[in-house]
Amino acid sequence: MRIKDHPILNVPTEKNYVTFYFEDQPVCGTADDTIASALIANGFDVFGFTEHNHPRGFFCAIGKCSACLVEVDGVPNVRACITPIREGMRVKMQRGRGKPKW
């Protein structure tokens, strides 16, 4: 869901679209989207699960709460709400605290 028309704000009509993958499904977003905004716009509201198997998703939108942690191109604990999308990036749901590679 995106705002396409607004009575006061100017909403640009031409946008550059980027395709990335969430759980191996192609997802389309605009070049200025974060992972979270693109996922929400495409109907995804669960980004992962806690270690107790509770769903996690979008919450603070400023990178402070860690509710939106995902795995990006094999790197865990990436904050979806402040990370811009890139063409072809692979995003996976994170379960628990992730498995960081040290």
PDB file of C-alpha atoms in Angstrom, residues 19-94:
ATOM      1  CA  THR A  19      13.770  -6.051  -7.065  1.00  0.00           C
ATOM      2  CA  PHE A  20      15.124  -7.997  -4.120  1.00  0.00           C
ATOM      3  CA  TYR A  21      14.213 -11.334  -2.563  1.00  0.00           C
ATOM      4  CA  PHE A  22      12.468 -12.018   0.738  1.00  0.00           C
ATOM      5  CA  GLU A  23      12.395 -15.687   1.686  1.00  0.00           C
ATOM      6  CA  ASP A  24      13.314 -16.429  -1.967  1.00  0.00           C
ATOM      7  CA  GLN A  25      10.245 -14.537  -3.274  1.00  0.00           C
ATOM      8  CA  PRO A  26      10.867 -11.545  -5.555  1.00  0.00           C
ATOM      9  CA  VAL A  27       9.739  -8.273  -3.938  1.00  0.00           C
ATOM     10  CA  CYS A  28       9.598  -4.918  -5.719  1.00  0.00           C
ATOM     11  CA  GLY A  29      10.331  -1.621  -3.985  1.00  0.00           C
ATOM     12  CA  THR A  30      11.333   1.893  -4.949  1.00  0.00           C
ATOM     13  CA  ALA A  31      14.987   2.959  -4.954  1.00  0.00           C
ATOM     14  CA  ASP A  32      14.452   5.070  -1.822  1.00  0.00           C
ATOM     15  CA  ASP A  33      12.759   2.296   0.199  1.00  0.00           C
ATOM     16  CA  THR A  34      14.196   0.589   3.236  1.00  0.00           C
ATOM     17  CA  ILE A  35      13.780  -3.162   3.535  1.00  0.00           C
ATOM     18  CA  ALA A  36      10.943  -2.643   6.044  1.00  0.00           C
ATOM     19  CA  SER A  37       9.037  -0.084   3.958  1.00  0.00           C
ATOM     20  CA  ALA A  38       9.255  -2.291   0.859  1.00  0.00           C
ATOM     21  CA  LEU A  39       8.116  -5.358   2.794  1.00  0.00           C
ATOM     22  CA  ILE A  40       5.176  -3.519   4.381  1.00  0.00           C
ATOM     23  CA  ALA A  41       4.183  -2.076   0.974  1.00  0.00           C
ATOM     24  CA  ASN A  42       4.125  -5.630  -0.389  1.00  0.00           C
ATOM     25  CA  GLY A  43       1.990  -7.029   2.435  1.00  0.00           C
ATOM     26  CA  PHE A  44       4.678  -8.639   4.612  1.00  0.00           C
ATOM     27  CA  ASP A  45       4.368  -7.695   8.277  1.00  0.00           C
ATOM     28  CA  VAL A  46       6.290 -10.537   9.935  1.00  0.00           C
ATOM     29  CA  PHE A  47      10.066 -10.170   9.459  1.00  0.00           C
ATOM     30  CA  GLY A  48      11.185 -12.934  11.798  1.00  0.00           C
ATOM     31  CA  PHE A  49      10.606 -14.735  15.080  1.00  0.00           C
ATOM     32  CA  THR A  50      11.964 -14.435  18.601  1.00  0.00           C
ATOM     33  CA  GLU A  51      13.790 -17.301  20.252  1.00  0.00           C
ATOM     34  CA  HIS A  52      10.391 -18.177  21.804  1.00  0.00           C
ATOM     35  CA  ASN A  53       8.818 -18.307  18.330  1.00  0.00           C
ATOM     36  CA  HIS A  54       6.853 -15.037  18.644  1.00  0.00           C
ATOM     37  CA  PRO A  55       6.539 -13.041  15.404  1.00  0.00           C
ATOM     38  CA  ARG A  56       8.576  -9.848  15.010  1.00  0.00           C
ATOM     39  CA  GLY A  57       8.122  -6.997  12.590  1.00  0.00           C
ATOM     40  CA  PHE A  58       8.098  -3.255  12.122  1.00  0.00           C
ATOM     41  CA  PHE A  59       7.972  -1.193  15.337  1.00  0.00           C
ATOM     42  CA  CYS A  60      10.147   1.885  16.006  1.00  0.00           C
ATOM     43  CA  ALA A  61      11.260   2.729  12.427  1.00  0.00           C
ATOM     44  CA  ILE A  62      14.457   4.446  13.651  1.00  0.00           C
ATOM     45  CA  GLY A  63      16.755   1.478  14.264  1.00  0.00           C
ATOM     46  CA  LYS A  64      16.556   1.425  18.054  1.00  0.00           C
ATOM     47  CA  CYS A  65      14.305  -1.465  19.057  1.00  0.00           C
ATOM     48  CA  SER A  66      15.649  -4.481  17.080  1.00  0.00           C
ATOM     49  CA  ALA A  67      12.118  -5.742  16.361  1.00  0.00           C
ATOM     50  CA  CYS A  68      12.832  -5.779  12.628  1.00  0.00           C
ATOM     51  CA  LEU A  69      16.116  -7.731  12.587  1.00  0.00           C
ATOM     52  CA  VAL A  70      16.577  -9.775   9.427  1.00  0.00           C
ATOM     53  CA  GLU A  71      19.355 -11.671   7.696  1.00  0.00           C
ATOM     54  CA  VAL A  72      20.677  -9.941   4.566  1.00  0.00           C
ATOM     55  CA  ASP A  73      22.941 -11.835   2.156  1.00  0.00           C
ATOM     56  CA  GLY A  74      23.847 -14.217   4.994  1.00  0.00           C
ATOM     57  CA  VAL A  75      24.584 -11.464   7.547  1.00  0.00           C
ATOM     58  CA  PRO A  76      22.304 -11.627  10.633  1.00  0.00           C
ATOM     59  CA  ASN A  77      21.026  -8.787  12.822  1.00  0.00           C
ATOM     60  CA  VAL A  78      20.472  -6.237  10.038  1.00  0.00           C
ATOM     61  CA  ARG A  79      17.865  -3.612  10.992  1.00  0.00           C
ATOM     62  CA  ALA A  80      15.292  -3.649   8.197  1.00  0.00           C
ATOM     63  CA  CYS A  81      13.833  -0.260   9.157  1.00  0.00           C
ATOM     64  CA  ILE A  82      17.023   1.697   8.347  1.00  0.00           C
ATOM     65  CA  THR A  83      18.677  -0.448   5.655  1.00  0.00           C
ATOM     66  CA  PRO A  84      18.077   0.628   2.043  1.00  0.00           C
ATOM     67  CA  ILE A  85      17.168  -2.032  -0.505  1.00  0.00           C
ATOM     68  CA  ARG A  86      19.587  -3.048  -3.271  1.00  0.00           C
ATOM     69  CA  GLU A  87      18.946  -4.857  -6.515  1.00  0.00           C
ATOM     70  CA  GLY A  88      19.147  -8.621  -6.007  1.00  0.00           C
ATOM     71  CA  MET A  89      19.761  -8.607  -2.246  1.00  0.00           C
ATOM     72  CA  ARG A  90      18.606 -11.722  -0.391  1.00  0.00           C
ATOM     73  CA  VAL A  91      16.627 -11.076   2.792  1.00  0.00           C
ATOM     74  CA  LYS A  92      15.623 -13.877   5.139  1.00  0.00           C
ATOM     75  CA  MET A  93      13.546 -13.946   8.301  1.00  0.00           C
ATOM     76  CA  GLN A  94      15.717 -14.113  11.379  1.00  0.00           C
TER      77      GLN A  94
END
